[in-house]
Coordinates of C-alpha atoms and ligand atoms in Angstrom, one line a residue:
X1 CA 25.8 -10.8 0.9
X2 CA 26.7 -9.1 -2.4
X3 CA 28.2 -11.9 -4.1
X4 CA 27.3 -15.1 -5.3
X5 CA 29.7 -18.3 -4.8
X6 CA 30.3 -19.8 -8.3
X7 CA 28.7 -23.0 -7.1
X8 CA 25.9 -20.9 -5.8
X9 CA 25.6 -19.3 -9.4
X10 CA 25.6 -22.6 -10.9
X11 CA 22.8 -24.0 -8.5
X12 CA 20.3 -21.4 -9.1
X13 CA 21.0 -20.8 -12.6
X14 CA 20.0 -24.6 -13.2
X15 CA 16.5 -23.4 -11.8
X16 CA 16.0 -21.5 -14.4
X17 CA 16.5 -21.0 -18.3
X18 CA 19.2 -18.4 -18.6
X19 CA 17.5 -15.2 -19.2
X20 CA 15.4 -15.7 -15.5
X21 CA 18.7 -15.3 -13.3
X22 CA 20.9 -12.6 -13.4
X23 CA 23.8 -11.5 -11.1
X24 CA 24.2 -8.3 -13.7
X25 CA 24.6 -5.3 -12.0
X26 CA 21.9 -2.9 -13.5
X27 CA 19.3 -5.7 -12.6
X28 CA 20.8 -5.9 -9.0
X29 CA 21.1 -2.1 -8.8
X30 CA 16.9 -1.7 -10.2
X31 CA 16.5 -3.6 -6.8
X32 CA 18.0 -1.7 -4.6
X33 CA 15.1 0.9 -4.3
X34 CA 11.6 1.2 -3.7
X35 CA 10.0 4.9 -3.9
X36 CA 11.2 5.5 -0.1
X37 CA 14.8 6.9 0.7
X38 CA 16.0 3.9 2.0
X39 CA 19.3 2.7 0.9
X40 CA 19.0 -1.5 0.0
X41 CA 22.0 -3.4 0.2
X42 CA 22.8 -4.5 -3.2
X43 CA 21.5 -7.8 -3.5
X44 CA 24.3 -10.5 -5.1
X45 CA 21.6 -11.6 -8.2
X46 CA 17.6 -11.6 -9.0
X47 CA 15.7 -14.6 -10.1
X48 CA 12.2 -14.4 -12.4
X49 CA 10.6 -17.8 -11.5
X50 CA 7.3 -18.3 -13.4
X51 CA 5.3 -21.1 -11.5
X52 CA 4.8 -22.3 -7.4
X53 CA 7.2 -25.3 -8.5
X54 CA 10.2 -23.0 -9.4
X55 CA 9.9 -21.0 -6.6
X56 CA 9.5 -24.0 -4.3
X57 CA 12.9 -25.7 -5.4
X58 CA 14.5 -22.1 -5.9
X59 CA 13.8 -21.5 -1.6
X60 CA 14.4 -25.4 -0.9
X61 CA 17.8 -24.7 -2.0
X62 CA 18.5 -20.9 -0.8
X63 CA 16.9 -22.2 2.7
X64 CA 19.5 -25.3 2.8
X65 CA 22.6 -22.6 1.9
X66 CA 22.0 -20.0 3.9
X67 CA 21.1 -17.5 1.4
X68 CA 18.5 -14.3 2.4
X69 CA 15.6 -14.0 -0.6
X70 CA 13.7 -11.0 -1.0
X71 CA 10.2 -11.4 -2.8
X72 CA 9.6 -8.2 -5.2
X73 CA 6.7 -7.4 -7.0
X74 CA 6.4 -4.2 -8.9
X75 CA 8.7 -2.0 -6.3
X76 CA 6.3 0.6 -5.6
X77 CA 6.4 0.4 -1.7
X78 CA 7.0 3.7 0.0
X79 CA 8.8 2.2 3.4
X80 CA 12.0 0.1 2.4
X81 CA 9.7 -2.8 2.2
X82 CA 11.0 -4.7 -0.9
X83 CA 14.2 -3.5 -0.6
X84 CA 17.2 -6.1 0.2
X85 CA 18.5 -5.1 3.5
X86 CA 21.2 -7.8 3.5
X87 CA 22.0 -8.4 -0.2
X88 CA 21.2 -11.9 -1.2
X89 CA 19.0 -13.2 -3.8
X90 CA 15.8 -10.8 -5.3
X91 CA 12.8 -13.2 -6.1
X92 CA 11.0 -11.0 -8.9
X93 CA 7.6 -12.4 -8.9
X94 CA 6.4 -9.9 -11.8
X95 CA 6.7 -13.0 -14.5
X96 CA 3.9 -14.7 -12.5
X97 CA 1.7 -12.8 -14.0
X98 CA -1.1 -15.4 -15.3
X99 CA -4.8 -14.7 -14.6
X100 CA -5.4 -18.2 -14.1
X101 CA -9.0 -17.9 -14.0
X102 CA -12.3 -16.0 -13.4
X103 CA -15.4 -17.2 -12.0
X104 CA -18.0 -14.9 -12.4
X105 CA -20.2 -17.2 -10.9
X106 CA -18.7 -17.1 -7.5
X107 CA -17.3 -13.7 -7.7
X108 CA -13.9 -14.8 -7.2
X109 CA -10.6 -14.8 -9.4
X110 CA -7.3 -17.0 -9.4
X111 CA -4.5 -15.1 -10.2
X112 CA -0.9 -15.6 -10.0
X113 CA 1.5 -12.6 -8.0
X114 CA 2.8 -11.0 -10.4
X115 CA -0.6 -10.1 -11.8
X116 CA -1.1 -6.0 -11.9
X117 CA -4.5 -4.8 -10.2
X118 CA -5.3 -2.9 -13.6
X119 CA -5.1 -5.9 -15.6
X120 CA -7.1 -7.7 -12.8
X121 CA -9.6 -4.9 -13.2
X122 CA -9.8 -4.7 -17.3
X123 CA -10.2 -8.4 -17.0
X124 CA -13.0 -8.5 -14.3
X125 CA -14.8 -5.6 -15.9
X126 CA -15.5 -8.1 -19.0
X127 CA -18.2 -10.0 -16.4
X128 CA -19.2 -6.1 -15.0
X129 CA -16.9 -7.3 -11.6
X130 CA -13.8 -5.3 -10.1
X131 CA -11.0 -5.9 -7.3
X132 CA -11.7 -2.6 -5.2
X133 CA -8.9 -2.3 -3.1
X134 CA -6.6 0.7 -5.3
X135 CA -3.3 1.5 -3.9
X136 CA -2.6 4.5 -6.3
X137 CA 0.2 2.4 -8.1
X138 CA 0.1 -0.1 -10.5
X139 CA 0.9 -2.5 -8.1
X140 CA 1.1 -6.5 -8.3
X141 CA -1.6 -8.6 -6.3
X142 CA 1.1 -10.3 -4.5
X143 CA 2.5 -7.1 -3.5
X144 CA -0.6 -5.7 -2.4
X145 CA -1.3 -9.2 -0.5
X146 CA 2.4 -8.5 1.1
X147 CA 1.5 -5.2 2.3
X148 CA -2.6 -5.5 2.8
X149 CA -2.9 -2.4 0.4
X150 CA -5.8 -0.1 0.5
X151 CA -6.5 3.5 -1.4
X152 CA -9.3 5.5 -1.9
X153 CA -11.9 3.3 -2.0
X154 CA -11.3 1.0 1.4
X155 CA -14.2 3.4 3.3
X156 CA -17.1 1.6 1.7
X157 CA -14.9 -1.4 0.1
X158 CA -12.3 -2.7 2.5
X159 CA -9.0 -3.3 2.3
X160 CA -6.9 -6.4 0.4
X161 CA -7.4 -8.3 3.5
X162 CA -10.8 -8.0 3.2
X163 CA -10.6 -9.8 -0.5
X164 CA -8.3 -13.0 0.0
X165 CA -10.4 -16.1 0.2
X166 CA -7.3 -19.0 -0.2
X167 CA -3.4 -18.3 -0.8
X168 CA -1.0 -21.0 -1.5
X169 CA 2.4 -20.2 -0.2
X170 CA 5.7 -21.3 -0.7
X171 CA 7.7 -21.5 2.9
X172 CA 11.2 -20.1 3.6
X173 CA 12.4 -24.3 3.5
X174 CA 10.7 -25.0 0.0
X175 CA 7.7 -26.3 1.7
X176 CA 4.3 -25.6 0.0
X177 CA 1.2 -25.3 1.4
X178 CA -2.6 -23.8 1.1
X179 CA -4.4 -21.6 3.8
X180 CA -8.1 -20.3 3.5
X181 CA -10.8 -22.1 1.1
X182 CA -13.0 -20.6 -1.9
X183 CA -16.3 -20.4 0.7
X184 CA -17.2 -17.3 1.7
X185 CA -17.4 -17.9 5.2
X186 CA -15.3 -20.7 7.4
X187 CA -14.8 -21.5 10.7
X188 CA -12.1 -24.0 10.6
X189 CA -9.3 -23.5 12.4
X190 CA -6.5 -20.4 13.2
X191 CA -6.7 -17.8 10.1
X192 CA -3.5 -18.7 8.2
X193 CA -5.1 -16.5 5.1
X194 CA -5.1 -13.4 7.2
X195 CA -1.4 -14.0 9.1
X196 CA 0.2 -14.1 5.4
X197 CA -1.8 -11.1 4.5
X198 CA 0.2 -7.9 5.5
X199 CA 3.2 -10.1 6.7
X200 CA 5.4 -8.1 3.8
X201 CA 7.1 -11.5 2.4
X202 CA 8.8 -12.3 5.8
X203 CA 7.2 -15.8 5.8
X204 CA 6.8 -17.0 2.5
X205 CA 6.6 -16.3 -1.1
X206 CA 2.3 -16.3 -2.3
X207 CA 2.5 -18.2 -5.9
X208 CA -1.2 -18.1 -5.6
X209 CA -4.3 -16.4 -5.0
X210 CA -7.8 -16.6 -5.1
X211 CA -9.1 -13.3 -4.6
X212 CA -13.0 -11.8 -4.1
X213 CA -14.5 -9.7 -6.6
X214 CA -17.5 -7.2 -6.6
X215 CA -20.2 -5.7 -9.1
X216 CA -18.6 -2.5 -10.7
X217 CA -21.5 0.3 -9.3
X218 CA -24.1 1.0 -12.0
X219 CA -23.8 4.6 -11.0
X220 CA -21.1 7.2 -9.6
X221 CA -20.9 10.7 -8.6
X222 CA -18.7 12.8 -7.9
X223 CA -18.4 15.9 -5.8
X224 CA -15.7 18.6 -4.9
X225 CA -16.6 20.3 -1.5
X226 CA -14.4 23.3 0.2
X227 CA -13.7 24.4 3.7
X228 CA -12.2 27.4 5.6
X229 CA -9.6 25.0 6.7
X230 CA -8.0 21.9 6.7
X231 CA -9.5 20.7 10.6
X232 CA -12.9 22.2 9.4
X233 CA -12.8 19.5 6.3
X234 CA -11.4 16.7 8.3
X235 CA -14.4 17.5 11.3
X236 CA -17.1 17.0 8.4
X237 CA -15.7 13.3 7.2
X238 CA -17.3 12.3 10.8
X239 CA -20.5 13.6 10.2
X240 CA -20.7 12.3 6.7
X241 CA -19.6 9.2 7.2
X242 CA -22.0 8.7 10.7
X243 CA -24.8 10.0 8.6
X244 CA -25.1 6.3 7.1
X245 CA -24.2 7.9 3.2
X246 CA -21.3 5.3 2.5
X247 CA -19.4 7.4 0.8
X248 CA -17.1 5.5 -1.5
X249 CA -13.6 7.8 -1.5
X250 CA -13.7 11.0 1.5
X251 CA -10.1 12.6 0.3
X252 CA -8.8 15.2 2.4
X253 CA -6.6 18.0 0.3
X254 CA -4.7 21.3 1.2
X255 CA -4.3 24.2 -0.6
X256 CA -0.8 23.6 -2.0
X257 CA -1.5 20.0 -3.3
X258 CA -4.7 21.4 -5.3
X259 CA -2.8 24.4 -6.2
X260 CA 0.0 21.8 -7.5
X261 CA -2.7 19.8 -9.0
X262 CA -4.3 22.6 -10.9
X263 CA -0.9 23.3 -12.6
X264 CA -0.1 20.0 -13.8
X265 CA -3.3 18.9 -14.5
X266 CA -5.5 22.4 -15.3
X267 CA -7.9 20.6 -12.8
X268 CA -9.7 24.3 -12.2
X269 CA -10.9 23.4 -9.0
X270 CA -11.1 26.0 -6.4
X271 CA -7.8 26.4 -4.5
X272 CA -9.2 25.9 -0.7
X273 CA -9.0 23.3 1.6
X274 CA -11.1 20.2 0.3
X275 CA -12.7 16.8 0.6
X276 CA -13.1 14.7 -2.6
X277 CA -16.1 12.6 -2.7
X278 CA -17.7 9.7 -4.2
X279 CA -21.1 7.9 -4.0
X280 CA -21.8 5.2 -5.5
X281 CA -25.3 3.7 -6.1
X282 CA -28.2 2.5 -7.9
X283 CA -29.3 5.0 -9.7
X284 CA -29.0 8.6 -10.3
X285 CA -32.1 9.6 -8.3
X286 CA -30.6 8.2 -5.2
X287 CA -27.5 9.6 -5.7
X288 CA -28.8 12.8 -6.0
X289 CA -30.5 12.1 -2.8
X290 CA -26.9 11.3 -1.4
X291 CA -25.7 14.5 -2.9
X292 CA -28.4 16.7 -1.3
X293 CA -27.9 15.6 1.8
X294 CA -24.1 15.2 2.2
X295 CA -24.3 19.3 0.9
X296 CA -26.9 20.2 3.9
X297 CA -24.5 18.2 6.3
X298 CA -21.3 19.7 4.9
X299 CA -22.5 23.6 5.2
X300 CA -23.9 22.8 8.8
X301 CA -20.1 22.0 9.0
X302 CA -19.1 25.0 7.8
X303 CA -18.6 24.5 4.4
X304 CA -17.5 27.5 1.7
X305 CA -18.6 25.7 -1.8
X306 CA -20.0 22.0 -2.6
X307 CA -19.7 20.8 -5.9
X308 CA -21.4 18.0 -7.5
X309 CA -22.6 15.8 -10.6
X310 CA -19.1 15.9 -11.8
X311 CA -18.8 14.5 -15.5
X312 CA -17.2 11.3 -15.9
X313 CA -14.6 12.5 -17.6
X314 CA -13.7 14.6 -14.9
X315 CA -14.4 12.4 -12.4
X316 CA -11.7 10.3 -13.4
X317 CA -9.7 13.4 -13.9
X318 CA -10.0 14.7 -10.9
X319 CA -9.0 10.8 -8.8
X320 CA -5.8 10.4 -11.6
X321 CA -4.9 13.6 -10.1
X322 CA -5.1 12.4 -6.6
X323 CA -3.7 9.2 -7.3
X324 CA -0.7 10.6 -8.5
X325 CA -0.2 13.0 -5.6
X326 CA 2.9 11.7 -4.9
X327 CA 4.1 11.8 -8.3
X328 CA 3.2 15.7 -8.5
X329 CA 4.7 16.6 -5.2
X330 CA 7.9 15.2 -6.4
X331 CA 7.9 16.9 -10.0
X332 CA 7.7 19.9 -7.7
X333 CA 10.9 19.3 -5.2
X334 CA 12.9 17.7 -8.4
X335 CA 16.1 15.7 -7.1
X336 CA 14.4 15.8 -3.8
X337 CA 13.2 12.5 -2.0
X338 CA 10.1 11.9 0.6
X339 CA 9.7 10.6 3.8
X340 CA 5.8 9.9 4.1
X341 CA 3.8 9.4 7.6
X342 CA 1.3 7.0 7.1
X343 CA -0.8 6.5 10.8
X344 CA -4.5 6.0 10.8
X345 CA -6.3 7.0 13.9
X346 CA -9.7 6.9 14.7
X347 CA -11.7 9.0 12.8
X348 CA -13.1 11.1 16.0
X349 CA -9.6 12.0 16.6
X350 CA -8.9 12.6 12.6
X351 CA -8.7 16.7 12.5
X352 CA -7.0 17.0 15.9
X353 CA -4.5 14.9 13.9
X354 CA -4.3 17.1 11.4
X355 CA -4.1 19.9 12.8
X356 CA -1.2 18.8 15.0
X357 CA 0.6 17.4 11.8
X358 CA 0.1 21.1 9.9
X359 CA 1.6 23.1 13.0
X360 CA 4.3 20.2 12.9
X361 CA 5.3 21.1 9.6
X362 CA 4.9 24.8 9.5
X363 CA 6.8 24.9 13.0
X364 CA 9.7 23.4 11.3
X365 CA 9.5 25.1 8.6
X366 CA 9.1 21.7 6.4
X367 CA 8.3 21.3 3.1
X368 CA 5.2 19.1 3.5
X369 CA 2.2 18.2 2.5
X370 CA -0.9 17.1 5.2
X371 CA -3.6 15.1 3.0
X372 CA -5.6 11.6 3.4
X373 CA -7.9 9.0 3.2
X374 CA -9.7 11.1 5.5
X375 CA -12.5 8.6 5.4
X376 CA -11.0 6.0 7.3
X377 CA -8.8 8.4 9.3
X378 CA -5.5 7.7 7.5
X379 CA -3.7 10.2 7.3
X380 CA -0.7 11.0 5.1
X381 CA 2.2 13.7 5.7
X382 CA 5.1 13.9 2.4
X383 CA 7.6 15.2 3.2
X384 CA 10.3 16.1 0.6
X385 CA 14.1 17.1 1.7
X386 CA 17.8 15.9 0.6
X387 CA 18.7 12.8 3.3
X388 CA 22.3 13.5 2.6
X389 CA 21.5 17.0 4.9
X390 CA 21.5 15.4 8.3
X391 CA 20.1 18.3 10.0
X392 CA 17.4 18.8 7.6
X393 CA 16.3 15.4 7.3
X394 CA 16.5 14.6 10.9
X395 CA 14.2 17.2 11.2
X396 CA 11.6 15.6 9.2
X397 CA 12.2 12.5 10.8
X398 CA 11.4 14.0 14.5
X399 CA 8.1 15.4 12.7
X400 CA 7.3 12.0 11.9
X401 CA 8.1 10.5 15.1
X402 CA 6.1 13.0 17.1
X403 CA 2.8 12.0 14.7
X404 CA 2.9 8.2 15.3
X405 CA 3.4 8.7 18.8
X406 CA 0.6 10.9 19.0
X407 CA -1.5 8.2 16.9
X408 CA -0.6 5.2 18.5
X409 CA -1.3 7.2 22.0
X410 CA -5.1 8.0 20.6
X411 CA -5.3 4.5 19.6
X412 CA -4.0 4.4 16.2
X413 CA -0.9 3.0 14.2
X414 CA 2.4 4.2 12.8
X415 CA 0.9 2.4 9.3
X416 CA -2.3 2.4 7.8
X417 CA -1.8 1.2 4.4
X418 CA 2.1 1.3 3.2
X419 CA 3.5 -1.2 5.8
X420 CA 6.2 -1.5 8.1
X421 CA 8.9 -2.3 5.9
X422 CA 12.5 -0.7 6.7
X423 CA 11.0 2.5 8.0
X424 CA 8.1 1.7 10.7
X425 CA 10.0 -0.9 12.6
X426 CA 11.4 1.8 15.3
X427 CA 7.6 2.3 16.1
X428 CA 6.4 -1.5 16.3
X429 CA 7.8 -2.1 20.0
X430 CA 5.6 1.2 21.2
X431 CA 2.4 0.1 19.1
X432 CA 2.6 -3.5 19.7
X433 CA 4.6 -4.3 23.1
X434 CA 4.1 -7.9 24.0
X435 CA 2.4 -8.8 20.7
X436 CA 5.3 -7.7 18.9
X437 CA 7.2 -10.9 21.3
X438 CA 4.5 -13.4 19.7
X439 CA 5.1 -11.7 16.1
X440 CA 8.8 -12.7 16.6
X441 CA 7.9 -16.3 17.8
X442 CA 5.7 -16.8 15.0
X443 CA 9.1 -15.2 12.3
X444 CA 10.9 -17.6 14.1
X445 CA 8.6 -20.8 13.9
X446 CA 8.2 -20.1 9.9
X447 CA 11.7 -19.1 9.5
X448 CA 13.9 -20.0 12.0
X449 CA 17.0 -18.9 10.1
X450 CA 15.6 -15.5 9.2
X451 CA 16.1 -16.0 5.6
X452 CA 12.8 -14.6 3.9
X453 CA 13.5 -10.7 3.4
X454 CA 15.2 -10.0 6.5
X455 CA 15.4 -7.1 8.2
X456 CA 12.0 -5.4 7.7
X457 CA 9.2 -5.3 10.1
X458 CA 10.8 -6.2 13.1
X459 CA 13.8 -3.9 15.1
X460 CA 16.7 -4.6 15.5
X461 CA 17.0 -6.2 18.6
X462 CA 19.3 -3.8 20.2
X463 CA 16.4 -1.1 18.6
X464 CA 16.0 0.1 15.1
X465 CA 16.9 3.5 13.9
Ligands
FAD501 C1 2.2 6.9 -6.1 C2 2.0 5.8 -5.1 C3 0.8 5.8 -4.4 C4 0.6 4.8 -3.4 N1 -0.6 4.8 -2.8 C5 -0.9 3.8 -1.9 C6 -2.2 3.8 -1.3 O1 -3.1 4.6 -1.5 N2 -2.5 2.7 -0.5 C7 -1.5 1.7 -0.3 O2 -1.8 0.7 0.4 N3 -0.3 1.8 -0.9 C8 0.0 2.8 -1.7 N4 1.2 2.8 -2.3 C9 2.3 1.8 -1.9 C10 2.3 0.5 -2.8 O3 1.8 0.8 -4.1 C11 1.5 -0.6 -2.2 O4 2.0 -0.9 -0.9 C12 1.6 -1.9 -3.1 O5 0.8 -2.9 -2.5 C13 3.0 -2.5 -3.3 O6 2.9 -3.5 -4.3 P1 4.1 -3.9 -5.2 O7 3.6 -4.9 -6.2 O8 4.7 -2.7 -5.7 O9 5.0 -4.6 -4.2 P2 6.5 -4.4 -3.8 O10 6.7 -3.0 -3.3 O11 7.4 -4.9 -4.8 O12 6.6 -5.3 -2.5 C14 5.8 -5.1 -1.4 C15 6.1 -6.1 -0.3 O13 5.5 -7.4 -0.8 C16 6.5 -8.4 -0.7 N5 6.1 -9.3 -1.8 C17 5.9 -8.9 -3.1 N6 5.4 -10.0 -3.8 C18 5.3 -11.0 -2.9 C19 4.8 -12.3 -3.0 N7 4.4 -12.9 -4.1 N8 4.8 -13.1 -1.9 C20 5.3 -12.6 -0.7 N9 5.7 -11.3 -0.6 C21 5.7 -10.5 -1.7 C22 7.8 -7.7 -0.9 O14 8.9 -8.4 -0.3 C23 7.5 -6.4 0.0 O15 7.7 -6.7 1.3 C24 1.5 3.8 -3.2 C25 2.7 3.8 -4.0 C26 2.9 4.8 -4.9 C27 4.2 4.8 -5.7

């Protein structure tokens, strides 16, 4: 559906004031894409609502005419997932973007959608509390609810799942309602919270959240810590992480990524496979008790070179660096665009993983990268080709097939962090079988016309390519 009906253009632009609708074409084209390759169909307008209200009436009426909505936040998914596979109407929630409150008191937060983790985080540090969960982007709460987002810190501090105490939700027919409760703990009844978490706005827009915060650590360090290789690095995340130090980021990096890092950022690390490290703690005493022992346990591993008591300044440094992997890879391969695997195995069978993934890509001959959260066994591939060369990119995708297969076989999943979106669904039947059959009944119980962002998560049913 490209096009809106005049009628229809009259209906929804009396939901709004005038400059909160648009069927304008560079709007409509901005919403076509998320970072991933995947192609959106060009939606037919984009609404900004700014309250639960607007958005309930806005979906009472698209439900009632038959027209597919797609909830955005700040586009930064990686698989399709905000994308408009059908055209329709684009619900940009970024203009929710009140902190409604803090409590301090209960370590909790109310925040609208469109609110940006940063912001959540210079807000919260005002009371010495932060939202840990740290998808590299500056992404929106609601997006990161959409997608249960993790990063760098989900080892010690979870994942967004982990944070949502109470969501109210706005149902594909209008309908609003409220799941969870501002207790820490509850017992009552089926965990609507947790189904709306990660279900990538496929049953309902969140207009609200109240989300758990934590004390900001008194103390950090940092520490930089080299292998012979990449499955030598990825066997010691095992041992650190079974020796009881909760380390609070375990990054896995290759040589090229550093070396790319060093160039853009003069980092001046050592260019050798790596893990990136961070405890947090007390004080510095017992981090430097941390330190000394995660060092003895890395060279029983095998380690070439440990590094620690980073600065701060290059602490931070050194994880803006990481964060913006992606970004850095991509300066690299300009014009190019990525396919990224995304599966999460258990961590026993993390460096078999990624020593499969590197002889994937160097097999091929691919132009990839093999890095991760090593410390919760996610494990990221980018790939960077043209997907206008058939052979080239089809190439990449069989890579990417032939790691989630091997993940979900060891007991993993195609998608640790980023989502199903456009580009997991070919791999949800093989992860999920029967389950996937109640995930449908349940899409079909919320939103029996399969109006709220269709075509993501689920195949096709004659099978997704
Ligand atoms: C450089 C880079 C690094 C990244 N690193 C990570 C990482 O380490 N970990 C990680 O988890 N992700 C990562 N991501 C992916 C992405 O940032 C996250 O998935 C993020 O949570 C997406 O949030 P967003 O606000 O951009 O949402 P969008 O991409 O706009 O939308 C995400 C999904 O949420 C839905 N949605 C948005 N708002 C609502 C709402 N209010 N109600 C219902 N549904 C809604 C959309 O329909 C879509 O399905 C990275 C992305 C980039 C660009």
């Amino acid at each position: 559906m490209n096009a809106f009906t005049e009628s229809q253009i009259a209906a929804l632009s009396g939901f709004v004031p005038s400059d909160r609708f648009t069927t304008g074409q560079s709007s409509r084209d901005l919403h076509r894409h998320d970072i991933s390759a995947h192609d959106g169909v060009l939606p037919a307008g984009v609404i900004w609502p700014i309250d639960g209200d607007e958005v309930a009436r806005i979906l009472a009426y698209t439900y009632e005419n038959d027209i597919p909505v797609t909830p955005w936040g700040a586009g930064t998914s990686t698989e399709g997932n905000p994308v408009p596979a059908v055209g329709g109407l684009v619900m940009d929630l970024t203009r929710m973007d009140r902190i409604i409150g803090i409590r301090p008191e209960d370590l909790q937060a109310d925040v609208q959608p469109g609110v940006l983790r940063k912001t959540l985080n210079r807000e919260a540090g005002q009371h010495g509390l932060f939202f840990p969960p740290d998808p590299g982007a500056d992404a929106t709460i609601g997006g990161m609810i959409a997608n249960n987002a993790s990063g760098v810190r989900t080892i010690k501090y979870g994942a967004t799942r982990d944070y949502i105490r109470r969501l109210t939700v706005v149902l594909p027919d209008g309908k609003t309602i409220h799941t969870g409760c501002r207790a820490a703990k509850s017992s009552s009844g089926y965990d609507l919270t947790r189904l709306f978490v990660g279900s990538e706005g496929t049953l309902g827009v969140v207009t609200e959240a109240t989300v758990k915060l934590t004390g900001r650590p008194n103390h950090h360090l940092a520490a930089t810590v080299t292998f012979k290789d990449l499955a030598a690095a990825s066997e010691a995340t095992a041992v650190l992480m079974g020796a009881g130090l909760e380390p609070a980021a375990l990054e896995l990096l290759p040589v090229p990524l550093i070396r790319l890092m060093n160039r853009e950022n003069g980092l001046g690390i050592p260019e050798a496979p790596s893990l990136f490290c961070e405890f947090h703690g007390i004080s510095k005493d017992a981090l430097m008790e941390t330190a000394e022992l995660a060092k003895e346990l890395c060279e029983d591993r095998g380690a070439t070179g440990f590094r620690s008591g980073v600065e701060a300044a290059e602490r931070q440094e050194l994880w803006r660096a990481r964060h913006e992997a992606w970004e850095t890879i991509h300066r690299a391969h300009p014009g190019e665009k990525s396919l990224i695997v995304d599966a999460a195995v258990p961590i026993s069978r993390y460096p078999e993983m990624i020593r499969f993934s590197q002889d994937l890509v160097d097999a091929a001959g691919a132009a990839g990268y093999v890095f991760g959260h090593a410390g919760d066994g996610n494990l990221h591939v980018v790939m960077v080709g043209d997907p206008a060369d058939e052979t080239g990119w089809a190439a990449l995708e069989r890579i990417n097939h032939r790691i989630v297969e091997r993940a979900i076989q060891v007991g993993g999943t195609c998608t640790g962090e980023h989502g199903v979106g456009i580009g997991k669904r070919k791999f949800m039947e093989l992860e999920h079988g029967g389950g996937l059959d109640l995930m449908r009944s349940i899409k079909d119980l919320i939103d029996p016309k399969g109006l709220m962002n269709p075509g993501k998560i689920f195949p096709d049913r004659e099978g997704a390519n």
